[in-house]
Amino acid sequence: MDLIIPNKTDLIVNDKSKELMERVSTGLPAIQNQTRIFDRQNSQTTLTLTTLTMLSGQSPMRMMRQIMAEIEKRQSALYEAQYNLAKSKSKLEKLLDRKDDLNSVEEANAIKLQHSITMIENKANGSLKDIAILMDSYDSIKKNNDIDNWSEEDFEQEEKAHHTRRGFELLYRNLIEYGRGKEASLEYLQQYGVHAQIAIAEVTGYITLVNELVARGDKITSLHLEDFLDEMKDKYSSSANEVSKRLFGKSDITNKEYMTLIGEGK
């Protein structure tokens, strides 16, 4: 439905400033049209490279879980937008039924409602774009990591490895920023069975290696660090099983009966 009030869509500005009124009236449509490009909070790049790895690092399972959480938030936003859009359109339709008999307040309200409808539609479109982007990222992560159907059980099996890797990542940041391991990072690693002094020795050795590469003029990217963290994960993630055995008498502390198992044959 095209909800436009004939001759009533100009901005209400002070007539004393004719130049200002003309400038805004002629320039605003182009700005409004360009604004539609940015109808969501983040760019595709920020959403995929920042939001999905924030606080989780580059764990495929955790990134996919984050994707599901982000999609759920945007679904809720769409439902809310749908409700608000229906309310605004209903109010505007009532005013349009008597558009030739509106007082100045009602006329201003009609213009405000029309603008609100446009903004809601733009934001809803932005949420749809985000969902599509997130779904693409989800499919790419599955393909890149050779993941087919996965379940809560699969997620849990990767958790010890993720936390071990994350602990080394935080310790690395501590050492390059403060020159020492902070208590929280060392406790984190110990919770997953990694000896604090061994962890410091491993990370210190890596930092020394990188310093040598930099001094030599070698160009490296963050992927060099990610490879090191993967190596630490593979080398030390089994340490968490020893902690589980010490505390609970068994290496696997998850209960599959409490899990929602999804996928063929599960």
Short mmCIF file of C-alpha atoms in Angstrom, two decimals:
data_model
loop_
_atom_site.label_atom_id
_atom_site.label_comp_id
_atom_site.label_asym_id
_atom_site.label_seq_id
_atom_site.Cartn_x
_atom_site.Cartn_y
_atom_site.Cartn_z
CA MET A 1 0.00 0.00 0.00
CA ASP A 2 1.41 3.37 -0.98
CA LEU A 3 0.75 5.54 2.04
CA ILE A 4 1.60 9.01 0.76
CA ILE A 5 -0.24 12.16 1.71
CA PRO A 6 -0.44 14.40 -1.39
CA ASN A 7 1.33 17.73 -0.83
CA LYS A 8 1.83 16.90 2.84
CA THR A 9 5.27 15.30 2.83
CA ASP A 10 7.46 18.41 3.04
CA LEU A 11 9.41 18.84 6.25
CA ILE A 12 7.89 21.33 8.63
CA VAL A 13 10.59 23.97 9.06
CA ASN A 14 10.70 27.61 10.07
CA ASP A 15 9.59 29.72 7.10
CA LYS A 16 11.98 32.46 8.21
CA SER A 17 14.84 30.42 6.80
CA LYS A 18 13.86 29.86 3.17
CA GLU A 19 17.40 28.93 2.14
CA LEU A 20 17.58 26.27 4.86
CA MET A 21 14.18 24.91 3.91
CA GLU A 22 15.14 24.69 0.25
CA ARG A 23 18.49 23.05 1.01
CA VAL A 24 16.97 20.38 3.25
CA SER A 25 13.96 19.73 1.05
CA THR A 26 16.05 19.24 -2.10
CA GLY A 27 18.94 17.34 -0.55
CA LEU A 28 17.20 15.09 1.98
CA PRO A 29 15.62 12.61 -0.51
CA ALA A 30 19.06 11.64 -1.83
CA ILE A 31 20.42 11.21 1.69
CA GLN A 32 17.40 9.15 2.72
CA ASN A 33 17.81 6.92 -0.32
CA GLN A 34 21.51 6.39 0.43
CA THR A 35 20.71 5.67 4.09
CA ARG A 36 18.83 2.57 2.99
CA ILE A 37 22.18 0.99 2.11
CA PHE A 38 23.08 1.11 5.80
CA ASP A 39 19.83 -0.32 7.14
CA ARG A 40 21.51 -2.47 9.76
CA GLN A 41 23.90 -2.00 12.65
CA ASN A 42 27.00 -3.68 11.20
CA SER A 43 28.57 -4.22 7.81
CA GLN A 44 28.85 -7.73 6.40
CA THR A 45 32.58 -7.66 7.16
CA THR A 46 32.12 -6.64 10.79
CA LEU A 47 29.34 -9.14 11.32
CA THR A 48 31.33 -12.10 10.01
CA LEU A 49 34.88 -11.28 11.16
CA THR A 50 34.16 -9.53 14.47
CA THR A 51 30.80 -10.53 15.90
CA LEU A 52 31.17 -14.24 15.19
CA THR A 53 34.64 -14.51 16.74
CA MET A 54 34.20 -12.15 19.68
CA LEU A 55 34.97 -13.93 22.98
CA SER A 56 35.06 -17.27 21.18
CA GLY A 57 38.11 -17.11 18.93
CA GLN A 58 38.03 -19.22 15.81
CA SER A 59 36.20 -22.27 17.11
CA PRO A 60 33.90 -23.54 14.31
CA MET A 61 31.35 -25.00 16.74
CA ARG A 62 31.26 -21.82 18.80
CA MET A 63 30.98 -19.64 15.70
CA MET A 64 28.02 -21.68 14.47
CA ARG A 65 26.38 -21.41 17.89
CA GLN A 66 26.95 -17.64 17.79
CA ILE A 67 25.37 -17.52 14.34
CA MET A 68 22.24 -19.21 15.67
CA ALA A 69 22.07 -16.73 18.56
CA GLU A 70 22.48 -13.76 16.19
CA ILE A 71 19.77 -15.10 13.87
CA GLU A 72 17.42 -15.61 16.81
CA LYS A 73 17.92 -11.97 17.89
CA ARG A 74 17.11 -10.73 14.42
CA GLN A 75 14.04 -12.95 14.17
CA SER A 76 12.76 -11.35 17.36
CA ALA A 77 13.47 -7.92 15.88
CA LEU A 78 11.49 -8.84 12.77
CA TYR A 79 8.47 -9.95 14.81
CA GLU A 80 8.61 -6.68 16.77
CA ALA A 81 8.94 -4.69 13.56
CA GLN A 82 5.97 -6.49 12.05
CA TYR A 83 3.86 -5.59 15.08
CA ASN A 84 4.94 -1.94 15.11
CA LEU A 85 4.46 -1.65 11.36
CA ALA A 86 0.91 -2.98 11.58
CA LYS A 87 0.08 -0.47 14.35
CA SER A 88 1.57 2.48 12.47
CA LYS A 89 -0.19 1.59 9.22
CA SER A 90 -3.50 1.22 11.01
CA LYS A 91 -3.17 4.65 12.58
CA LEU A 92 -2.12 6.23 9.29
CA GLU A 93 -4.99 4.64 7.37
CA LYS A 94 -7.47 6.16 9.80
CA LEU A 95 -5.97 9.59 9.19
CA LEU A 96 -5.93 9.10 5.42
CA ASP A 97 -9.62 8.29 5.45
CA ARG A 98 -10.17 11.94 6.33
CA LYS A 99 -7.01 13.48 4.85
CA ASP A 100 -8.84 16.53 3.53
CA ASP A 101 -10.12 17.38 7.01
CA LEU A 102 -6.99 17.12 9.17
CA ASN A 103 -5.93 19.79 11.61
CA SER A 104 -2.25 20.79 11.84
CA VAL A 105 -1.46 18.33 14.66
CA GLU A 106 -3.09 15.43 12.84
CA GLU A 107 -1.33 16.38 9.64
CA ALA A 108 2.03 16.42 11.42
CA ASN A 109 1.20 13.08 13.03
CA ALA A 110 0.40 11.58 9.62
CA ILE A 111 3.77 12.72 8.26
CA LYS A 112 5.50 11.30 11.34
CA LEU A 113 3.71 7.96 10.94
CA GLN A 114 4.64 7.78 7.27
CA HIS A 115 8.29 8.38 8.14
CA SER A 116 8.10 5.81 10.92
CA ILE A 117 6.70 3.20 8.51
CA THR A 118 9.56 3.81 6.09
CA MET A 119 12.16 3.49 8.86
CA ILE A 120 10.63 0.29 10.23
CA GLU A 121 10.56 -1.26 6.77
CA ASN A 122 14.21 -0.28 6.20
CA LYS A 123 15.31 -1.78 9.52
CA ALA A 124 13.33 -4.95 8.87
CA ASN A 125 15.05 -5.22 5.51
CA GLY A 126 18.38 -4.84 7.30
CA SER A 127 17.51 -7.69 9.65
CA LEU A 128 16.64 -9.89 6.68
CA LYS A 129 20.00 -9.07 5.09
CA ASP A 130 21.80 -9.96 8.32
CA ILE A 131 20.00 -13.29 8.54
CA ALA A 132 20.92 -14.12 4.95
CA ILE A 133 24.56 -13.18 5.59
CA LEU A 134 24.65 -15.27 8.76
CA MET A 135 23.13 -18.26 6.97
CA ASP A 136 25.81 -17.97 4.27
CA SER A 137 28.49 -17.87 6.97
CA TYR A 138 26.96 -20.91 8.68
CA ASP A 139 27.06 -22.91 5.45
CA SER A 140 30.64 -21.79 4.74
CA ILE A 141 31.87 -22.82 8.19
CA LYS A 142 30.28 -26.24 7.85
CA LYS A 143 31.83 -26.75 4.42
CA ASN A 144 35.25 -25.42 5.40
CA ASN A 145 35.42 -27.69 8.45
CA ASP A 146 33.78 -30.72 6.86
CA ILE A 147 30.87 -30.62 9.31
CA ASP A 148 27.61 -32.26 8.30
CA ASN A 149 24.83 -32.60 10.84
CA TRP A 150 26.00 -31.67 14.31
CA SER A 151 24.46 -31.91 17.73
CA GLU A 152 24.92 -30.76 21.30
CA GLU A 153 27.02 -33.86 21.83
CA ASP A 154 29.38 -32.83 19.03
CA PHE A 155 29.56 -29.33 20.50
CA GLU A 156 30.43 -30.66 23.96
CA GLN A 157 33.18 -32.87 22.55
CA GLU A 158 34.92 -29.78 21.19
CA GLU A 159 34.61 -27.68 24.35
CA LYS A 160 37.74 -28.87 26.16
CA ALA A 161 39.83 -28.24 23.06
CA HIS A 162 38.26 -24.80 22.63
CA HIS A 163 38.95 -23.70 26.21
CA THR A 164 42.51 -24.98 26.10
CA ARG A 165 43.14 -23.00 22.92
CA ARG A 166 41.42 -19.93 24.33
CA GLY A 167 43.55 -20.10 27.48
CA PHE A 168 46.77 -20.03 25.43
CA GLU A 169 45.37 -17.15 23.38
CA LEU A 170 44.67 -15.05 26.46
CA LEU A 171 48.06 -15.90 27.95
CA TYR A 172 49.76 -14.79 24.73
CA ARG A 173 47.97 -11.45 24.92
CA ASN A 174 49.00 -11.08 28.57
CA LEU A 175 52.66 -11.66 27.81
CA ILE A 176 52.88 -9.26 24.88
CA GLU A 177 50.84 -6.56 26.65
CA TYR A 178 52.00 -6.84 30.26
CA GLY A 179 55.09 -9.02 30.05
CA ARG A 180 53.54 -11.54 32.44
CA GLY A 181 50.68 -13.98 32.66
CA LYS A 182 47.71 -12.58 34.53
CA GLU A 183 46.02 -14.60 37.27
CA ALA A 184 42.77 -15.10 35.34
CA SER A 185 44.52 -16.56 32.28
CA LEU A 186 46.72 -18.87 34.34
CA GLU A 187 43.74 -20.07 36.39
CA TYR A 188 41.78 -20.63 33.17
CA LEU A 189 44.51 -22.86 31.76
CA GLN A 190 44.88 -24.75 35.05
CA GLN A 191 41.14 -25.45 35.12
CA TYR A 192 41.67 -27.34 31.87
CA GLY A 193 44.73 -29.21 33.08
CA VAL A 194 47.54 -27.12 31.55
CA HIS A 195 50.46 -26.47 33.90
CA ALA A 196 50.96 -22.71 34.24
CA GLN A 197 54.75 -22.80 33.90
CA ILE A 198 54.58 -25.08 30.87
CA ALA A 199 52.08 -22.73 29.25
CA ILE A 200 54.29 -19.70 29.93
CA ALA A 201 57.30 -21.53 28.50
CA GLU A 202 55.40 -22.47 25.33
CA VAL A 203 54.07 -18.96 24.72
CA THR A 204 57.36 -17.27 25.62
CA GLY A 205 59.11 -19.50 23.12
CA TYR A 206 56.60 -18.55 20.43
CA ILE A 207 57.01 -14.84 21.17
CA THR A 208 60.79 -15.21 20.88
CA LEU A 209 60.34 -16.94 17.52
CA VAL A 210 58.10 -14.18 16.20
CA ASN A 211 60.52 -11.50 17.40
CA GLU A 212 63.23 -13.21 15.37
CA LEU A 213 60.99 -13.33 12.30
CA VAL A 214 60.15 -9.64 12.65
CA ALA A 215 63.81 -8.70 13.12
CA ARG A 216 64.63 -10.67 9.97
CA GLY A 217 61.98 -8.75 8.04
CA ASP A 218 59.67 -11.69 7.44
CA LYS A 219 56.06 -10.76 6.81
CA ILE A 220 53.59 -12.79 8.83
CA THR A 221 49.87 -12.42 9.54
CA SER A 222 47.64 -13.40 12.44
CA LEU A 223 47.30 -16.81 10.78
CA HIS A 224 50.80 -17.56 12.10
CA LEU A 225 49.43 -17.10 15.63
CA GLU A 226 46.30 -19.11 14.86
CA ASP A 227 48.47 -22.02 13.71
CA PHE A 228 50.42 -21.86 16.97
CA LEU A 229 47.20 -21.85 19.00
CA ASP A 230 45.93 -24.84 17.03
CA GLU A 231 49.18 -26.62 17.84
CA MET A 232 48.72 -25.88 21.56
CA LYS A 233 45.13 -27.11 21.38
CA ASP A 234 46.17 -30.41 19.81
CA LYS A 235 49.07 -30.81 22.22
CA TYR A 236 47.35 -30.01 25.51
CA SER A 237 43.56 -30.45 25.19
CA SER A 238 43.78 -34.00 26.55
CA SER A 239 45.00 -32.48 29.83
CA ALA A 240 41.40 -31.54 30.58
CA ASN A 241 40.53 -35.25 30.73
CA GLU A 242 43.02 -35.66 33.58
CA VAL A 243 41.31 -32.87 35.50
CA SER A 244 37.93 -34.52 34.94
CA LYS A 245 39.26 -37.85 36.22
CA ARG A 246 40.72 -36.20 39.31
CA LEU A 247 37.54 -34.29 40.15
CA PHE A 248 34.79 -36.65 38.99
CA GLY A 249 36.45 -40.02 38.49
CA LYS A 250 35.85 -40.03 34.72
CA SER A 251 37.17 -38.17 31.70
CA ASP A 252 33.77 -37.59 30.07
CA ILE A 253 31.62 -35.52 32.42
CA THR A 254 28.76 -34.78 30.01
CA ASN A 255 25.44 -36.62 30.21
CA LYS A 256 24.12 -37.50 26.77
CA GLU A 257 20.64 -38.17 28.15
CA TYR A 258 20.28 -34.46 28.85
CA MET A 259 21.22 -33.44 25.34
CA THR A 260 19.02 -32.69 22.38
CA LEU A 261 20.36 -35.00 19.71
CA ILE A 262 19.63 -33.87 16.18
CA GLY A 263 20.53 -35.53 12.94
CA GLU A 264 20.12 -38.82 11.19
CA GLY A 265 20.64 -41.81 13.41
CA LYS A 266 20.79 -39.78 16.63
#
